[in-house]
Coordinates of C-alpha atoms and ligand atoms in Angstrom, one line a residue:
M294 CA 244.7 -14.3 126.9
K295 CA 247.8 -12.4 128.3
I296 CA 250.1 -14.1 130.8
G297 CA 252.4 -12.0 133.3
V298 CA 255.4 -13.9 134.3
I299 CA 257.5 -12.7 137.2
G300 CA 261.3 -13.0 135.8
G301 CA 262.3 -12.6 132.3
G302 CA 265.1 -15.1 131.7
Q303 CA 265.4 -18.1 129.5
L304 CA 262.4 -20.1 131.4
G305 CA 260.1 -17.0 130.5
R306 CA 261.5 -16.7 127.0
M307 CA 260.5 -20.6 126.5
L308 CA 257.2 -20.4 128.1
A309 CA 256.5 -17.5 125.3
L310 CA 257.8 -19.7 122.6
A311 CA 255.3 -22.2 123.9
G312 CA 252.4 -19.9 124.4
T313 CA 252.4 -17.6 121.5
P314 CA 251.2 -20.3 119.0
L315 CA 248.2 -20.7 121.5
G316 CA 247.4 -17.1 121.2
M317 CA 248.9 -16.1 124.2
D318 CA 250.6 -12.8 124.8
F319 CA 253.2 -12.1 127.6
A320 CA 254.4 -9.3 129.8
F321 CA 257.6 -9.8 132.0
L322 CA 258.4 -8.0 135.2
D323 CA 262.3 -8.2 135.5
P324 CA 264.9 -5.5 137.0
A325 CA 267.5 -6.6 134.2
P326 CA 267.8 -4.3 131.4
D327 CA 268.9 -7.3 129.2
A328 CA 266.5 -9.8 130.4
C329 CA 266.4 -12.3 127.4
A330 CA 262.4 -12.9 127.6
A331 CA 261.8 -9.2 126.3
A332 CA 262.4 -10.6 122.8
L333 CA 259.4 -12.2 123.1
G334 CA 256.9 -9.9 125.1
E335 CA 256.6 -6.9 126.9
H336 CA 259.4 -5.8 129.5
L337 CA 258.3 -4.3 132.8
R338 CA 261.6 -3.3 134.0
A339 CA 261.4 -3.1 137.6
D340 CA 262.2 -4.5 141.2
Y341 CA 260.3 -7.5 142.3
G342 CA 258.9 -5.3 145.1
D343 CA 258.0 -2.4 143.3
Q344 CA 254.1 -2.0 143.7
D345 CA 253.5 0.4 141.1
H346 CA 254.7 -2.0 138.4
L347 CA 253.3 -4.9 140.2
R348 CA 250.0 -3.2 139.9
Q349 CA 250.4 -2.0 136.3
L350 CA 251.4 -5.7 135.6
A351 CA 248.1 -7.1 137.3
D352 CA 246.1 -4.7 135.4
E353 CA 247.5 -5.8 132.0
V354 CA 247.2 -9.4 132.3
D355 CA 244.7 -12.4 132.9
L356 CA 247.0 -14.3 135.2
V357 CA 250.4 -14.2 136.7
T358 CA 252.7 -16.9 137.1
F359 CA 256.9 -17.3 137.8
E360 CA 259.9 -18.5 136.1
F361 CA 261.9 -18.2 139.5
E362 CA 260.9 -19.3 143.0
S363 CA 262.9 -16.9 145.0
V364 CA 260.2 -14.2 144.5
P365 CA 259.5 -12.2 147.7
A366 CA 256.5 -13.5 149.6
E367 CA 255.1 -9.9 149.8
T368 CA 255.4 -9.6 146.0
V369 CA 253.1 -12.7 145.6
A370 CA 250.5 -11.7 148.3
F371 CA 250.4 -8.0 146.6
L372 CA 249.8 -9.4 143.2
S373 CA 247.3 -12.1 144.4
Q374 CA 244.8 -9.4 145.7
F375 CA 244.3 -8.3 142.2
V376 CA 244.9 -11.1 139.6
P377 CA 245.0 -15.0 139.8
V378 CA 248.3 -16.2 140.5
Y379 CA 249.4 -19.8 139.9
P380 CA 251.0 -21.8 141.6
S381 CA 250.1 -20.2 144.9
A382 CA 251.6 -18.2 147.4
E383 CA 251.7 -21.0 149.6
A384 CA 253.4 -23.6 147.1
L385 CA 256.1 -20.7 146.6
R386 CA 256.5 -20.3 150.4
I387 CA 257.5 -23.9 150.9
A388 CA 259.4 -24.4 147.7
R389 CA 261.8 -21.3 148.1
D390 CA 262.8 -22.4 151.9
R391 CA 264.8 -25.7 152.3
W392 CA 263.5 -26.0 155.8
F393 CA 259.9 -26.0 155.0
E394 CA 260.5 -28.2 151.8
K395 CA 262.2 -30.9 153.8
S396 CA 259.8 -30.8 156.7
M397 CA 256.9 -31.0 154.2
F398 CA 258.5 -34.3 152.4
K399 CA 258.9 -35.7 155.9
D400 CA 255.3 -35.2 157.2
L401 CA 254.0 -36.7 153.4
G402 CA 256.3 -39.7 154.6
I403 CA 258.6 -39.0 151.6
P404 CA 262.2 -40.3 152.4
T405 CA 264.6 -37.4 152.4
P406 CA 268.3 -37.1 154.0
A407 CA 268.7 -36.5 157.5
F408 CA 268.3 -32.6 158.0
A409 CA 268.5 -30.1 160.9
D410 CA 267.8 -26.2 161.1
I411 CA 270.9 -24.1 161.6
Q412 CA 270.7 -20.6 163.0
S413 CA 274.2 -20.1 164.4
Q414 CA 277.6 -22.3 164.5
V415 CA 276.2 -23.8 167.9
D416 CA 273.4 -25.3 165.8
L417 CA 275.8 -26.4 163.2
D418 CA 278.2 -28.1 165.7
N419 CA 275.4 -29.9 167.4
A420 CA 273.7 -31.1 164.2
V421 CA 277.1 -32.5 163.2
A422 CA 277.4 -34.2 166.1
A423 CA 274.0 -35.8 165.9
I424 CA 273.7 -36.4 161.8
G425 CA 277.7 -37.3 161.0
L426 CA 279.9 -36.3 158.4
P427 CA 280.0 -36.3 155.4
A428 CA 277.2 -33.6 155.5
V429 CA 276.0 -30.9 153.4
L430 CA 275.5 -27.3 154.6
K431 CA 273.1 -25.0 152.4
T432 CA 271.5 -21.8 152.8
R433 CA 267.6 -22.1 153.4
T434 CA 266.7 -19.8 150.6
L435 CA 268.5 -18.2 147.6
G436 CA 270.8 -21.4 146.7
Y437 CA 270.8 -22.5 143.1
D438 CA 273.1 -24.2 140.9
G439 CA 275.3 -25.3 143.7
K440 CA 275.7 -21.9 145.2
G441 CA 275.0 -21.3 148.9
Q442 CA 276.2 -24.9 149.7
K443 CA 279.5 -26.5 151.1
V444 CA 280.2 -30.1 151.5
L445 CA 281.6 -30.6 155.1
R446 CA 283.7 -34.1 155.2
T447 CA 286.3 -33.5 158.0
P448 CA 285.5 -31.5 161.6
E449 CA 287.9 -29.0 160.2
D450 CA 285.4 -28.3 157.3
V451 CA 282.8 -27.4 160.0
V452 CA 284.9 -24.7 161.8
G453 CA 283.6 -21.2 160.9
T454 CA 281.4 -22.6 158.2
F455 CA 278.3 -20.9 159.5
A456 CA 280.0 -17.2 158.9
E457 CA 281.4 -18.6 155.5
L458 CA 277.9 -19.1 154.1
G459 CA 277.0 -15.6 155.5
S460 CA 275.5 -16.3 159.0
V461 CA 272.0 -16.7 157.3
P462 CA 269.6 -19.5 158.2
C463 CA 270.8 -22.8 156.8
L464 CA 270.0 -26.6 156.7
L465 CA 272.5 -29.5 157.4
E466 CA 271.7 -32.5 155.3
G467 CA 273.4 -35.9 155.5
F468 CA 275.4 -36.6 152.5
V469 CA 273.5 -39.0 150.3
P470 CA 275.9 -41.7 148.5
F471 CA 273.6 -41.5 145.9
T472 CA 274.1 -43.7 142.4
G473 CA 272.2 -41.4 140.5
E474 CA 270.1 -38.0 140.5
V475 CA 266.7 -38.0 138.8
S476 CA 263.7 -35.5 138.2
L477 CA 260.4 -35.9 137.5
I478 CA 258.7 -33.2 135.8
A479 CA 254.7 -33.1 137.0
V480 CA 252.1 -31.1 136.0
R481 CA 248.6 -30.5 137.8
A482 CA 245.7 -28.8 136.4
R483 CA 243.3 -26.4 137.9
D484 CA 240.8 -29.0 138.3
G485 CA 243.4 -31.4 140.0
E486 CA 244.6 -33.7 137.0
T487 CA 248.0 -34.8 137.1
R488 CA 250.1 -35.9 134.4
F489 CA 254.2 -37.1 134.7
Y490 CA 256.8 -37.1 131.9
P491 CA 259.4 -39.9 132.1
L492 CA 262.2 -39.8 134.7
V493 CA 265.2 -37.9 133.8
H494 CA 268.6 -38.9 134.4
N495 CA 270.6 -35.8 135.4
T496 CA 274.4 -35.3 135.4
H497 CA 276.1 -32.3 137.3
D498 CA 279.1 -30.6 137.4
S499 CA 280.0 -28.4 140.3
G500 CA 276.7 -28.1 141.4
I501 CA 275.4 -27.3 137.6
L502 CA 273.2 -29.4 135.5
R503 CA 275.1 -30.7 132.4
L504 CA 273.2 -33.4 130.8
S505 CA 269.8 -34.7 131.2
I506 CA 268.8 -38.1 129.6
A507 CA 265.0 -39.0 129.5
S508 CA 264.4 -42.7 130.9
T509 CA 262.5 -45.3 129.1
D510 CA 260.4 -47.5 131.6
H511 CA 262.6 -46.3 134.5
P512 CA 262.0 -48.8 137.3
L513 CA 261.5 -46.2 140.1
Q514 CA 259.0 -44.1 137.8
A515 CA 255.9 -45.3 139.7
L516 CA 257.6 -44.6 143.0
A517 CA 258.8 -41.1 142.0
E518 CA 255.1 -40.4 140.6
D519 CA 253.5 -41.3 144.1
Y520 CA 255.7 -39.0 146.1
A521 CA 255.3 -36.3 143.5
G522 CA 251.7 -36.9 143.5
R523 CA 251.5 -36.2 147.7
V524 CA 253.0 -33.1 147.2
L525 CA 251.1 -31.7 144.6
N526 CA 247.7 -32.8 146.4
Q527 CA 249.4 -31.0 149.4
L528 CA 249.8 -27.8 147.9
D529 CA 246.8 -27.9 145.5
Y530 CA 249.3 -27.2 143.2
V531 CA 248.6 -25.7 139.8
G532 CA 251.2 -25.6 137.0
V533 CA 254.6 -27.4 136.4
L534 CA 256.2 -28.8 139.5
A535 CA 259.9 -30.2 139.1
F536 CA 260.8 -33.0 141.8
E537 CA 264.6 -33.8 142.0
F538 CA 265.6 -37.3 143.7
F539 CA 268.7 -39.0 144.8
E540 CA 268.8 -42.6 143.7
V541 CA 270.0 -44.8 146.7
D542 CA 269.8 -48.2 147.9
G543 CA 267.4 -49.1 144.9
G544 CA 264.7 -46.4 146.2
L545 CA 264.7 -42.5 146.1
K546 CA 265.4 -39.7 148.3
A547 CA 264.0 -36.5 147.8
N548 CA 266.4 -33.5 147.4
E549 CA 264.5 -30.6 146.5
I550 CA 261.2 -29.4 144.4
A551 CA 261.2 -26.5 142.2
P552 CA 257.8 -24.7 141.7
R553 CA 258.1 -24.0 138.0
V554 CA 259.4 -25.1 134.5
H555 CA 262.8 -26.7 134.9
N556 CA 266.3 -27.0 133.3
S557 CA 265.8 -31.1 133.4
G558 CA 262.7 -30.8 131.4
H559 CA 264.1 -28.9 128.4
W560 CA 264.1 -31.8 126.1
T561 CA 260.4 -32.2 126.2
I562 CA 260.3 -29.2 124.0
E563 CA 261.4 -31.7 120.9
G564 CA 261.4 -35.0 122.9
S565 CA 257.6 -35.2 124.2
E566 CA 254.1 -34.7 122.6
C567 CA 253.5 -31.5 124.7
S568 CA 256.4 -29.6 126.4
Q569 CA 256.8 -28.6 129.8
F570 CA 256.4 -25.2 128.9
E571 CA 253.2 -25.7 127.0
N572 CA 251.8 -27.8 129.8
H573 CA 252.6 -25.2 132.3
L574 CA 250.7 -22.8 130.3
R575 CA 247.7 -24.9 129.6
A576 CA 247.6 -25.7 133.4
V577 CA 247.7 -22.2 134.6
A578 CA 245.2 -20.8 132.0
G579 CA 242.7 -23.9 132.9
L580 CA 243.0 -25.4 129.6
P581 CA 243.3 -29.4 129.0
L582 CA 246.7 -30.9 129.7
G583 CA 248.5 -32.2 126.5
S584 CA 250.3 -35.6 126.5
T585 CA 253.4 -36.3 128.3
A586 CA 254.6 -39.0 126.1
K587 CA 258.1 -39.3 124.9
V588 CA 258.8 -38.9 121.0
G589 CA 261.7 -41.6 120.6
E590 CA 264.9 -41.1 122.8
S591 CA 265.9 -37.7 124.0
A592 CA 268.8 -35.9 125.9
M593 CA 269.7 -32.2 126.6
I594 CA 273.3 -31.2 126.8
N595 CA 273.4 -27.5 128.6
F596 CA 276.0 -24.7 127.2
I597 CA 277.2 -23.2 130.2
G598 CA 279.5 -19.9 129.6
E599 CA 279.3 -20.0 125.9
V600 CA 277.2 -21.5 123.1
P601 CA 279.5 -23.5 120.6
A602 CA 279.4 -22.3 116.8
V603 CA 275.9 -22.5 115.7
Q604 CA 276.8 -24.6 112.4
S605 CA 278.8 -27.0 114.4
V606 CA 275.9 -27.9 116.9
I607 CA 273.0 -28.1 114.1
A608 CA 275.2 -30.2 111.9
V609 CA 275.0 -32.9 114.4
D610 CA 272.0 -35.3 113.3
D611 CA 268.6 -34.3 115.0
C612 CA 270.1 -31.7 117.1
H613 CA 268.0 -28.9 118.3
L614 CA 270.0 -25.8 119.4
H615 CA 268.2 -23.3 121.9
H616 CA 270.4 -20.2 122.1
Y617 CA 269.1 -17.8 124.8
G618 CA 270.3 -14.7 123.7
K619 CA 272.4 -13.9 126.9
A620 CA 275.7 -12.4 127.1
F621 CA 278.1 -15.2 127.5
K622 CA 279.6 -15.4 130.7
A623 CA 281.3 -17.8 133.0
G624 CA 279.3 -20.2 134.8
R625 CA 275.9 -18.7 133.3
K626 CA 273.5 -21.1 131.5
V627 CA 273.4 -19.4 127.9
G628 CA 271.8 -22.3 125.7
H629 CA 271.1 -25.7 125.5
A630 CA 270.8 -28.3 122.8
T631 CA 268.4 -31.4 122.7
V632 CA 269.3 -34.5 120.6
R633 CA 266.9 -37.2 119.4
S634 CA 267.0 -40.5 118.1
Q635 CA 265.2 -43.7 117.6
D636 CA 267.7 -45.9 119.6
R637 CA 269.7 -45.4 122.7
A638 CA 273.2 -46.3 121.1
T639 CA 272.9 -43.7 118.6
L640 CA 271.6 -40.8 121.3
D641 CA 274.8 -41.8 123.1
R642 CA 276.8 -41.2 120.0
Q643 CA 274.9 -37.7 119.3
V644 CA 275.5 -36.6 122.9
K645 CA 279.1 -37.1 122.4
L646 CA 279.4 -35.1 119.2
V647 CA 277.8 -32.6 120.9
E648 CA 279.7 -32.5 124.1
A649 CA 283.1 -32.4 121.9
L650 CA 282.0 -29.1 120.9
I651 CA 282.0 -27.5 124.3
K652 CA 285.3 -26.1 125.3
N653 CA 284.9 -25.7 129.3
Ligands
AMP223 P1 270.8 -28.8 145.4 O1 271.1 -27.3 144.9 O2 270.2 -29.2 146.7 O3 270.1 -29.4 144.1 O4 272.4 -29.5 145.0 C1 273.0 -29.3 143.9 C2 274.0 -30.7 144.0 O5 274.6 -31.1 144.9 C3 272.6 -31.9 143.7 O6 272.5 -32.3 142.5 C4 273.8 -33.1 144.2 O7 274.6 -33.2 143.2 C5 274.6 -32.3 145.2 N1 274.1 -32.4 146.7 C6 273.2 -31.6 147.0 N2 272.6 -32.1 148.6 C7 273.2 -33.4 148.7 C8 273.4 -34.4 149.7 N3 272.6 -34.4 150.7 N4 274.1 -35.5 149.4 C9 274.9 -35.5 148.3 N5 274.9 -34.6 147.4 C10 274.2 -33.3 147.5

């Protein structure tokens, strides 16, 4: 079976690493000459709107999936005429736009911060009056890793901020005084069977994920699964979906969903029976899902900007390095390491050893 992937970054690369042993071949469509997934499959170097190359991809593969959600809607619609596409065009349409996404949470009874659609500075001023400060202004589309957003704390912060974010459609959200951030990685098969990995506790710095620790018997696991299940069924979703939540007042508020494999699920490669990458491929290919059970304790540390010396990372006990083969650049995710242990105290020590190797 040959899988077409829109996007050829590290997520595509890790999909191919998981699918190759299942006998799958891969083709990646990505305009970047140095797309790092190209080492593991065919690279169609073309823009996402290039219909000739999209047609070529559709002719070559059995199905198409995505490694990022900001794919133009026309690209998905075009491909869908010729080849099965998972997740669906509708799932991508909702997940790539924060307004559609939060409106869906509200319709499904899933708690989420107060929010308002912002099309102008006047809308922003009115929404700040209604929602209050502090609040967070985010572009509706194309924001990631803390880009395209600004925390508004004082009335002075509000002045001119719509233009500062590019005068594009935005969403204003109430600031959530969260005690923690957790994510749930879920997978849903073509026949509707759904499985969930254990909740992951995430630590961000400057909007970029730094550390993910897989939890054991998290008290909010069942609630998170309930909320995620509503979204998966609503979208008749096929594949892996990541759901990010704020922990607040002993409950959960939904932040966002990602219709793809997710950075906070990288620990599943070594830390679970069947990784998020393999389960995504199983789901889209119509194969039986694998077990999402955890194998011991696991944590993932992201390498941003550069990967520390290989020998020092793999010298840490039960530490697994993933070097994405990308050029090092400040603020860029270039690799990660997953540490495993049988107990949490040892795991915390291993995490500290890896973190001590990071310069920035
Ligand atoms: P996002 O791109 O929406 O995932 O936001 C990136 C990070 O900014 C989140 O992981 C949070 O740490 C923080 N953040 C986003 N929205 C809010 C909010 N409404 N209240 C408090 N912090 C937020």
